[in-house]
Amino acid sequence: MAKKIRSSIIKRKTTETDISGKLTIDGSGKTDIRTGIGFLDHMLTLFAFHGLFDLTLKVKGDLNVDIHHSNEDAAICLGKALKQALGDCKGIRRYGSKEVPMDMAAAKVMVDMGGRYAFAWRMPSYSETLPTPENYSIEDGKDFLDTFAKSATINMHVAVYAGQDVHHVLEAIFKALGMALDEATQVDARRKGVPST
């Protein structure tokens, strides 16, 4: 019996954005990402590479205004694509947790694919003073992750232990998210139905 390919097509058009692409859960980390936000492209490339997801994502947005709509709508699309690709979630492990160091930064991401949305964020109080790369702030990253979790209807906890710049903090988070989701979405041959009592 051929293994079912868990993938979904990404399509969204609003007055602010026009988004298309494809997500394959059981991939090899291949990407073609062009959101118009260079730093977000970098983070999503790391997410897909370390999660072994194949991801194509093209975003045309109103970047002449700011990055908010493109950032948020990309998160909506990616979250919905993950949910659609997983389908009924039969046989998956459901939970995943990874810790990743990145130079002087370190972060942990925990996920539960149980179909309920929750988002928790813990970060040292000094984070407001960290330098921001390419106009992409910690708040932009937090908003992306929260919107992604909401759109995928997953439970996500993000804990940052240390970090001296936004780039390394967010890099640790997005890598950890990819690996945690890879773990949570893996099919366990012993599990015959939906992973819930």
CSV table of N, CA and C in Angstrom, one decimal, residues 14-173:
chain,number,residue,atom,x,y,z
A,14,THR,N,-6.4,38.7,-0.6
A,14,THR,CA,-7.2,39.7,0.1
A,14,THR,C,-6.8,41.1,-0.6
A,15,THR,N,-7.4,42.2,-0.1
A,15,THR,CA,-7.0,43.5,-0.6
A,15,THR,C,-5.6,43.8,-0.3
A,16,GLU,N,-5.0,43.2,0.8
A,16,GLU,CA,-3.6,43.5,1.2
A,16,GLU,C,-2.6,42.5,0.6
A,17,THR,N,-3.0,41.2,0.4
A,17,THR,CA,-2.0,40.2,0.1
A,17,THR,C,-2.5,39.2,-1.0
A,18,ASP,N,-1.6,38.7,-1.7
A,18,ASP,CA,-1.9,37.6,-2.7
A,18,ASP,C,-0.8,36.5,-2.4
A,19,ILE,N,-1.3,35.3,-1.9
A,19,ILE,CA,-0.4,34.3,-1.4
A,19,ILE,C,-0.6,33.0,-2.1
A,20,SER,N,0.4,32.3,-2.5
A,20,SER,CA,0.3,31.0,-3.1
A,20,SER,C,1.5,30.1,-2.6
A,21,GLY,N,1.3,28.8,-2.7
A,21,GLY,CA,2.4,27.9,-2.4
A,21,GLY,C,1.9,26.5,-2.1
A,22,LYS,N,2.8,25.7,-1.5
A,22,LYS,CA,2.5,24.3,-1.2
A,22,LYS,C,3.4,23.9,0.0
A,23,LEU,N,2.8,23.1,0.9
A,23,LEU,CA,3.5,22.5,2.0
A,23,LEU,C,3.4,21.0,1.9
A,24,THR,N,4.5,20.3,2.1
A,24,THR,CA,4.5,18.9,2.2
A,24,THR,C,5.2,18.5,3.5
A,25,ILE,N,4.4,17.8,4.3
A,25,ILE,CA,5.0,17.5,5.7
A,25,ILE,C,6.1,16.5,5.6
A,26,ASP,N,5.9,15.4,4.8
A,26,ASP,CA,6.9,14.4,4.7
A,26,ASP,C,7.9,14.7,3.5
A,27,GLY,N,8.7,15.8,3.7
A,27,GLY,CA,9.5,16.2,2.6
A,27,GLY,C,11.0,16.0,3.0
A,28,SER,N,11.8,16.9,2.4
A,28,SER,CA,13.3,16.8,2.7
A,28,SER,C,13.9,18.1,3.0
A,29,GLY,N,13.1,19.1,3.2
A,29,GLY,CA,13.6,20.4,3.6
A,29,GLY,C,13.8,21.4,2.4
A,30,LYS,N,13.2,21.0,1.3
A,30,LYS,CA,13.4,21.9,0.1
A,30,LYS,C,12.5,23.1,0.2
A,31,THR,N,13.0,24.3,-0.2
A,31,THR,CA,12.2,25.5,0.0
A,31,THR,C,12.3,26.4,-1.2
A,32,ASP,N,11.3,27.2,-1.5
A,32,ASP,CA,11.3,28.3,-2.4
A,32,ASP,C,10.4,29.3,-1.8
A,33,ILE,N,10.9,30.2,-1.0
A,33,ILE,CA,10.2,31.1,-0.2
A,33,ILE,C,10.5,32.6,-0.5
A,34,ARG,N,9.5,33.3,-0.9
A,34,ARG,CA,9.6,34.7,-1.3
A,34,ARG,C,8.4,35.5,-0.7
A,35,THR,N,8.6,36.0,0.5
A,35,THR,CA,7.5,36.7,1.2
A,35,THR,C,7.6,38.2,1.0
A,36,GLY,N,8.8,38.7,0.4
A,36,GLY,CA,9.0,40.1,0.3
A,36,GLY,C,9.7,40.7,1.6
A,37,ILE,N,9.8,39.8,2.7
A,37,ILE,CA,10.4,40.2,3.9
A,37,ILE,C,11.6,39.2,4.1
A,38,GLY,N,12.8,39.8,3.8
A,38,GLY,CA,14.0,38.9,3.7
A,38,GLY,C,14.2,38.1,5.0
A,39,PHE,N,14.0,38.8,6.1
A,39,PHE,CA,14.3,38.1,7.4
A,39,PHE,C,13.3,36.9,7.6
A,40,LEU,N,12.0,37.1,7.3
A,40,LEU,CA,11.0,36.1,7.4
A,40,LEU,C,11.3,34.9,6.4
A,41,ASP,N,11.8,35.2,5.2
A,41,ASP,CA,12.2,34.2,4.3
A,41,ASP,C,13.3,33.3,4.9
A,42,HIS,N,14.2,33.9,5.6
A,42,HIS,CA,15.3,33.2,6.2
A,42,HIS,C,14.8,32.3,7.4
A,43,MET,N,13.9,32.9,8.2
A,43,MET,CA,13.4,32.1,9.3
A,43,MET,C,12.5,30.9,8.8
A,44,LEU,N,11.7,31.1,7.8
A,44,LEU,CA,10.9,30.0,7.2
A,44,LEU,C,11.7,29.0,6.5
A,45,THR,N,12.8,29.4,5.9
A,45,THR,CA,13.8,28.4,5.3
A,45,THR,C,14.3,27.5,6.4
A,46,LEU,N,14.7,28.1,7.5
A,46,LEU,CA,15.3,27.3,8.6
A,46,LEU,C,14.2,26.4,9.2
A,47,PHE,N,13.0,26.9,9.4
A,47,PHE,CA,11.9,26.1,9.9
A,47,PHE,C,11.7,24.9,9.0
A,48,ALA,N,11.6,25.1,7.7
A,48,ALA,CA,11.3,23.9,6.8
A,48,ALA,C,12.5,23.0,6.7
A,49,PHE,N,13.7,23.5,6.7
A,49,PHE,CA,14.9,22.7,6.6
A,49,PHE,C,15.0,21.8,7.8
A,50,HIS,N,14.9,22.3,9.0
A,50,HIS,CA,15.1,21.5,10.2
A,50,HIS,C,13.9,20.7,10.5
A,51,GLY,N,12.7,21.0,10.0
A,51,GLY,CA,11.5,20.2,10.1
A,51,GLY,C,11.4,19.2,9.0
A,52,LEU,N,12.2,19.2,8.0
A,52,LEU,CA,12.2,18.3,6.9
A,52,LEU,C,10.8,18.5,6.1
A,53,PHE,N,10.3,19.7,6.1
A,53,PHE,CA,9.1,20.0,5.3
A,53,PHE,C,9.5,20.6,4.0
A,54,ASP,N,8.8,20.3,2.9
A,54,ASP,CA,9.0,21.0,1.6
A,54,ASP,C,8.0,22.2,1.6
A,55,LEU,N,8.5,23.4,1.4
A,55,LEU,CA,7.7,24.5,1.4
A,55,LEU,C,8.0,25.5,0.3
A,56,THR,N,6.9,25.8,-0.4
A,56,THR,CA,6.9,26.9,-1.4
A,56,THR,C,5.9,27.9,-1.0
A,57,LEU,N,6.4,29.2,-0.9
A,57,LEU,CA,5.5,30.2,-0.4
A,57,LEU,C,5.9,31.5,-1.1
A,58,LYS,N,4.9,32.1,-1.8
A,58,LYS,CA,5.1,33.3,-2.6
A,58,LYS,C,4.0,34.3,-2.0
A,59,VAL,N,4.5,35.5,-1.5
A,59,VAL,CA,3.6,36.5,-1.0
A,59,VAL,C,3.8,37.8,-1.7
A,60,LYS,N,2.8,38.4,-2.2
A,60,LYS,CA,2.8,39.7,-2.7
A,60,LYS,C,1.9,40.5,-1.8
A,61,GLY,N,2.5,41.5,-1.1
A,61,GLY,CA,1.8,42.2,-0.1
A,61,GLY,C,2.0,43.7,-0.2
A,62,ASP,N,1.3,44.5,0.7
A,62,ASP,CA,1.4,45.9,0.7
A,62,ASP,C,2.6,46.4,1.5
A,63,LEU,N,3.8,46.0,1.1
A,63,LEU,CA,5.0,46.3,1.9
A,63,LEU,C,5.3,47.8,1.9
A,64,ASN,N,4.7,48.5,0.9
A,64,ASN,CA,4.8,50.0,0.9
A,64,ASN,C,4.2,50.6,2.2
A,65,VAL,N,3.3,49.9,2.8
A,65,VAL,CA,2.6,50.3,4.0
A,65,VAL,C,3.5,49.9,5.2
A,66,ASP,N,3.6,48.6,5.4
A,66,ASP,CA,4.5,48.0,6.4
A,66,ASP,C,4.5,46.5,6.2
A,67,ILE,N,5.1,45.7,7.1
A,67,ILE,CA,5.2,44.3,6.9
A,67,ILE,C,4.1,43.5,7.5
A,68,HIS,N,3.2,44.2,8.3
A,68,HIS,CA,2.2,43.5,9.1
A,68,HIS,C,1.3,42.6,8.3
A,69,HIS,N,0.7,43.0,7.3
A,69,HIS,CA,-0.2,42.1,6.5
A,69,HIS,C,0.5,40.9,5.9
A,70,SER,N,1.6,41.1,5.3
A,70,SER,CA,2.4,40.0,4.7
A,70,SER,C,2.8,39.0,5.8
A,71,ASN,N,3.3,39.5,6.9
A,71,ASN,CA,3.7,38.7,8.0
A,71,ASN,C,2.6,37.8,8.6
A,72,GLU,N,1.5,38.5,8.8
A,72,GLU,CA,0.3,37.8,9.4
A,72,GLU,C,-0.4,36.9,8.5
A,73,ASP,N,-0.5,37.3,7.2
A,73,ASP,CA,-1.2,36.4,6.3
A,73,ASP,C,-0.4,35.2,5.9
A,74,ALA,N,1.0,35.4,5.8
A,74,ALA,CA,1.8,34.2,5.6
A,74,ALA,C,1.7,33.2,6.7
A,75,ALA,N,1.5,33.7,8.0
A,75,ALA,CA,1.3,32.8,9.1
A,75,ALA,C,0.0,32.1,9.1
A,76,ILE,N,-1.0,32.8,8.7
A,76,ILE,CA,-2.4,32.2,8.5
A,76,ILE,C,-2.3,31.1,7.5
A,77,CYS,N,-1.7,31.4,6.3
A,77,CYS,CA,-1.6,30.4,5.3
A,77,CYS,C,-0.8,29.2,5.7
A,78,LEU,N,0.3,29.4,6.3
A,78,LEU,CA,1.1,28.2,6.8
A,78,LEU,C,0.4,27.4,7.8
A,79,GLY,N,-0.2,28.1,8.7
A,79,GLY,CA,-1.0,27.3,9.8
A,79,GLY,C,-2.1,26.5,9.2
A,80,LYS,N,-2.9,27.1,8.3
A,80,LYS,CA,-4.0,26.4,7.6
A,80,LYS,C,-3.5,25.2,6.8
A,81,ALA,N,-2.3,25.5,6.1
A,81,ALA,CA,-1.8,24.4,5.3
A,81,ALA,C,-1.3,23.2,6.1
A,82,LEU,N,-0.7,23.5,7.3
A,82,LEU,CA,-0.3,22.4,8.1
A,82,LEU,C,-1.6,21.6,8.6
A,83,LYS,N,-2.6,22.3,9.0
A,83,LYS,CA,-3.8,21.6,9.5
A,83,LYS,C,-4.4,20.8,8.4
A,84,GLN,N,-4.5,21.3,7.2
A,84,GLN,CA,-5.1,20.6,6.0
A,84,GLN,C,-4.3,19.4,5.6
A,85,ALA,N,-2.9,19.6,5.6
A,85,ALA,CA,-2.1,18.5,5.3
A,85,ALA,C,-2.1,17.3,6.3
A,86,LEU,N,-2.4,17.6,7.5
A,86,LEU,CA,-2.5,16.6,8.6
A,86,LEU,C,-3.8,15.8,8.5
A,87,GLY,N,-4.8,16.5,8.0
A,87,GLY,CA,-6.1,15.8,7.9
A,87,GLY,C,-6.7,15.4,9.2
A,88,ASP,N,-7.0,14.1,9.4
A,88,ASP,CA,-7.7,13.7,10.6
A,88,ASP,C,-6.7,13.4,11.8
A,89,CYS,N,-5.4,13.5,11.5
A,89,CYS,CA,-4.3,13.3,12.5
A,89,CYS,C,-4.2,11.9,13.0
A,90,LYS,N,-4.8,10.9,12.3
A,90,LYS,CA,-4.7,9.5,12.8
A,90,LYS,C,-3.2,9.1,12.7
A,91,GLY,N,-2.8,8.5,13.8
A,91,GLY,CA,-1.5,7.8,13.9
A,91,GLY,C,-0.4,8.7,14.3
A,92,ILE,N,-0.6,10.1,14.3
A,92,ILE,CA,0.6,10.9,14.6
A,92,ILE,C,1.0,10.9,16.1
A,93,ARG,N,2.2,11.3,16.4
A,93,ARG,CA,2.7,11.3,17.8
A,93,ARG,C,2.0,12.4,18.6
A,94,ARG,N,1.6,13.5,18.0
A,94,ARG,CA,0.8,14.6,18.5
A,94,ARG,C,1.7,15.6,19.3
A,95,TYR,N,2.6,15.1,20.1
A,95,TYR,CA,3.5,16.1,20.9
A,95,TYR,C,4.9,16.1,20.4
A,96,GLY,N,5.5,17.3,20.5
A,96,GLY,CA,6.9,17.5,20.1
A,96,GLY,C,7.5,18.6,20.9
A,97,SER,N,8.8,18.5,21.2
A,97,SER,CA,9.5,19.5,22.0
A,97,SER,C,10.9,19.5,21.7
A,98,LYS,N,11.5,20.7,21.4
A,98,LYS,CA,12.9,20.8,21.0
A,98,LYS,C,13.5,22.0,21.6
A,99,GLU,N,14.8,21.9,22.0
A,99,GLU,CA,15.5,23.0,22.5
A,99,GLU,C,16.7,23.2,21.5
A,100,VAL,N,16.9,24.5,21.2
A,100,VAL,CA,18.0,24.8,20.2
A,100,VAL,C,18.8,26.0,20.7
A,101,PRO,N,20.2,25.8,20.7
A,101,PRO,CA,21.1,26.9,21.0
A,101,PRO,C,21.5,27.6,19.7
A,102,MET,N,21.7,28.9,19.7
A,102,MET,CA,22.2,29.6,18.5
A,102,MET,C,23.1,30.7,19.0
A,103,ASP,N,24.4,30.4,19.0
A,103,ASP,CA,25.4,31.3,19.6
A,103,ASP,C,25.0,31.6,21.0
A,104,MET,N,24.8,32.8,21.4
A,104,MET,CA,24.5,33.2,22.8
A,104,MET,C,23.0,33.1,23.1
A,105,ALA,N,22.2,32.7,22.1
A,105,ALA,CA,20.7,32.5,22.3
A,105,ALA,C,20.4,31.1,22.5
A,106,ALA,N,19.3,30.8,23.2
A,106,ALA,CA,18.8,29.5,23.4
A,106,ALA,C,17.3,29.6,23.6
A,107,ALA,N,16.5,28.6,22.9
A,107,ALA,CA,15.1,28.6,23.0
A,107,ALA,C,14.5,27.2,23.0
A,108,LYS,N,13.3,27.1,23.5
A,108,LYS,CA,12.6,25.8,23.5
A,108,LYS,C,11.2,26.0,23.0
A,109,VAL,N,10.8,25.1,22.1
A,109,VAL,CA,9.4,25.1,21.6
A,109,VAL,C,8.7,23.8,21.9
A,110,MET,N,7.5,23.8,22.4
A,110,MET,CA,6.7,22.6,22.7
A,110,MET,C,5.4,22.8,21.9
A,111,VAL,N,5.0,21.7,21.3
A,111,VAL,CA,3.7,21.7,20.5
A,111,VAL,C,2.9,20.5,20.9
A,112,ASP,N,1.5,20.8,20.8
A,112,ASP,CA,0.5,19.7,20.9
A,112,ASP,C,-0.4,19.9,19.8
A,113,MET,N,-0.5,18.8,18.9
A,113,MET,CA,-1.3,18.9,17.7
A,113,MET,C,-2.7,18.4,18.0
A,114,GLY,N,-3.2,18.6,19.2
A,114,GLY,CA,-4.5,18.1,19.7
A,114,GLY,C,-5.7,18.8,19.2
A,115,GLY,N,-5.6,19.8,18.4
A,115,GLY,CA,-6.8,20.5,17.8
A,115,GLY,C,-7.3,21.6,18.7
A,116,ARG,N,-6.6,22.1,19.7
A,116,ARG,CA,-7.0,23.2,20.5
A,116,ARG,C,-5.9,24.3,20.4
A,117,TYR,N,-6.3,25.5,20.2
A,117,TYR,CA,-5.3,26.6,20.1
A,117,TYR,C,-5.0,27.1,21.5
A,118,ALA,N,-3.7,27.3,21.7
A,118,ALA,CA,-3.2,28.1,22.9
A,118,ALA,C,-1.8,28.5,22.5
A,119,PHE,N,-1.4,29.7,23.0
A,119,PHE,CA,0.0,30.2,22.7
A,119,PHE,C,0.5,30.8,23.9
A,120,ALA,N,1.7,30.3,24.4
A,120,ALA,CA,2.4,30.9,25.5
A,120,ALA,C,3.8,31.3,25.1
A,121,TRP,N,4.2,32.5,25.6
A,121,TRP,CA,5.5,33.1,25.3
A,121,TRP,C,6.2,33.5,26.5
A,122,ARG,N,7.4,33.0,26.7
A,122,ARG,CA,8.2,33.4,27.9
A,122,ARG,C,9.5,33.9,27.4
A,123,MET,N,9.9,35.1,27.8
A,123,MET,CA,11.2,35.7,27.3
A,123,MET,C,11.7,36.6,28.4
A,124,PRO,N,13.1,36.6,28.5
A,124,PRO,CA,13.6,37.5,29.5
A,124,PRO,C,13.2,39.0,29.3
A,125,SER,N,13.1,39.7,30.3
A,125,SER,CA,12.5,41.1,30.3
A,125,SER,C,13.4,42.1,29.5
A,126,TYR,N,14.7,41.8,29.3
A,126,TYR,CA,15.6,42.7,28.6
A,126,TYR,C,15.3,42.7,27.1
A,127,SER,N,14.4,41.8,26.6
A,127,SER,CA,14.3,41.6,25.2
A,127,SER,C,13.9,42.8,24.4
A,128,GLU,N,13.2,43.8,25.1
A,128,GLU,CA,12.8,45.0,24.4
A,128,GLU,C,14.0,45.8,23.9
A,129,THR,N,15.1,45.6,24.5
A,129,THR,CA,16.3,46.4,24.1
A,129,THR,C,17.2,45.8,23.0
A,130,LEU,N,16.8,44.6,22.6
A,130,LEU,CA,17.6,43.9,21.6
A,130,LEU,C,17.6,44.6,20.3
A,131,PRO,N,18.7,44.7,19.6
A,131,PRO,CA,18.7,45.3,18.2
A,131,PRO,C,17.9,44.4,17.3
A,132,THR,N,17.2,45.1,16.3
A,132,THR,CA,16.3,44.4,15.4
A,132,THR,C,16.9,44.3,14.0
A,133,PRO,N,16.9,43.2,13.4
A,133,PRO,CA,17.4,43.0,12.0
A,133,PRO,C,16.3,43.4,11.0
A,134,GLU,N,16.7,44.1,10.0
A,134,GLU,CA,15.9,44.4,8.8
A,134,GLU,C,14.4,44.7,9.1
A,135,ASN,N,14.3,45.5,10.2
A,135,ASN,CA,12.9,46.0,10.6
A,135,ASN,C,12.0,44.8,10.9
A,136,TYR,N,12.5,43.7,11.4
A,136,TYR,CA,11.7,42.6,11.8
A,136,TYR,C,12.0,42.4,13.3
A,137,SER,N,11.0,42.7,14.1
A,137,SER,CA,11.2,42.8,15.6
A,137,SER,C,10.8,41.5,16.3
A,138,ILE,N,11.1,41.4,17.5
A,138,ILE,CA,10.7,40.3,18.3
A,138,ILE,C,9.1,40.2,18.3
A,139,GLU,N,8.5,41.3,18.4
A,139,GLU,CA,7.0,41.4,18.3
A,139,GLU,C,6.5,40.8,17.0
A,140,ASP,N,7.2,41.1,15.9
A,140,ASP,CA,6.8,40.6,14.6
A,140,ASP,C,6.9,39.1,14.6
A,141,GLY,N,7.9,38.5,15.2
A,141,GLY,CA,8.1,37.1,15.3
A,141,GLY,C,7.1,36.5,16.1
A,142,LYS,N,6.8,37.1,17.3
A,142,LYS,CA,5.8,36.6,18.2
A,142,LYS,C,4.4,36.6,17.6
A,143,ASP,N,4.1,37.7,16.8
A,143,ASP,CA,2.8,37.7,16.1
A,143,ASP,C,2.7,36.6,15.1
A,144,PHE,N,3.8,36.4,14.3
A,144,PHE,CA,3.7,35.3,13.3
A,144,PHE,C,3.5,34.0,14.0
A,145,LEU,N,4.2,33.7,15.1
A,145,LEU,CA,4.0,32.4,15.7
A,145,LEU,C,2.6,32.2,16.3
A,146,ASP,N,2.1,33.2,17.0
A,146,ASP,CA,0.8,33.2,17.6
A,146,ASP,C,-0.3,33.0,16.5
A,147,THR,N,-0.2,33.7,15.4
A,147,THR,CA,-1.1,33.6,14.3
A,147,THR,C,-1.0,32.2,13.6
A,148,PHE,N,0.2,31.7,13.5
A,148,PHE,CA,0.4,30.3,12.9
A,148,PHE,C,-0.3,29.3,13.8
A,149,ALA,N,0.0,29.4,15.1
A,149,ALA,CA,-0.6,28.4,16.1
A,149,ALA,C,-2.1,28.5,16.0
A,150,LYS,N,-2.7,29.7,16.0
A,150,LYS,CA,-4.1,29.9,15.9
A,150,LYS,C,-4.7,29.2,14.7
A,151,SER,N,-4.1,29.5,13.5
A,151,SER,CA,-4.6,29.0,12.2
A,151,SER,C,-4.4,27.5,12.1
A,152,ALA,N,-3.4,26.9,12.7
A,152,ALA,CA,-3.2,25.5,12.7
A,152,ALA,C,-4.0,24.8,13.8
A,153,THR,N,-4.6,25.5,14.7
A,153,THR,CA,-5.3,25.1,15.9
A,153,THR,C,-4.4,24.1,16.7
A,154,ILE,N,-3.2,24.6,17.0
A,154,ILE,CA,-2.3,23.8,17.9
A,154,ILE,C,-2.0,24.6,19.1
A,155,ASN,N,-1.5,23.9,20.1
A,155,ASN,CA,-1.0,24.4,21.4
A,155,ASN,C,0.5,24.6,21.2
A,156,MET,N,1.0,25.8,21.4
A,156,MET,CA,2.4,26.1,21.2
A,156,MET,C,3.0,26.9,22.4
A,157,HIS,N,4.0,26.4,23.0
A,157,HIS,CA,4.7,27.1,24.1
A,157,HIS,C,6.1,27.5,23.6
A,158,VAL,N,6.5,28.7,23.7
A,158,VAL,CA,7.8,29.2,23.3
A,158,VAL,C,8.5,29.8,24.6
A,159,ALA,N,9.7,29.3,24.9
A,159,ALA,CA,10.5,29.8,26.0
A,159,ALA,C,11.9,30.1,25.5
A,160,VAL,N,12.2,31.4,25.7
A,160,VAL,CA,13.6,31.9,25.4
A,160,VAL,C,14.4,31.9,26.7
A,161,TYR,N,15.5,31.3,26.7
A,161,TYR,CA,16.4,31.2,27.8
A,161,TYR,C,17.4,32.4,27.9
A,162,ALA,N,17.9,32.7,26.7
A,162,ALA,CA,19.0,33.7,26.6
A,162,ALA,C,19.1,34.2,25.2
A,163,GLY,N,19.7,35.4,25.0
A,163,GLY,CA,19.9,35.9,23.7
A,163,GLY,C,20.4,37.3,23.7
A,164,GLN,N,21.3,37.7,22.8
A,164,GLN,CA,21.8,39.0,22.7
A,164,GLN,C,21.4,39.8,21.5
A,165,ASP,N,20.8,39.1,20.6
A,165,ASP,CA,20.2,39.8,19.4
A,165,ASP,C,19.0,39.1,18.9
A,166,VAL,N,18.1,39.8,18.3
A,166,VAL,CA,16.8,39.3,17.8
A,166,VAL,C,17.0,38.2,16.7
A,167,HIS,N,18.0,38.4,15.9
A,167,HIS,CA,18.3,37.4,14.8
A,167,HIS,C,18.5,36.0,15.4
A,168,HIS,N,19.4,35.9,16.4
A,168,HIS,CA,19.7,34.6,17.0
A,168,HIS,C,18.6,34.1,17.8
A,169,VAL,N,17.9,34.9,18.5
A,169,VAL,CA,16.7,34.5,19.3
A,169,VAL,C,15.7,33.8,18.4
A,170,LEU,N,15.3,34.6,17.4
A,170,LEU,CA,14.2,34.1,16.5
A,170,LEU,C,14.7,32.9,15.7
A,171,GLU,N,16.0,32.8,15.3
A,171,GLU,CA,16.6,31.7,14.6
A,171,GLU,C,16.5,30.4,15.5
A,172,ALA,N,16.8,30.5,16.8
A,172,ALA,CA,16.7,29.4,17.7
A,172,ALA,C,15.2,28.9,17.7
A,173,ILE,N,14.3,29.9,17.8
A,173,ILE,CA,12.9,29.6,17.9
A,173,ILE,C,12.4,28.9,16.7
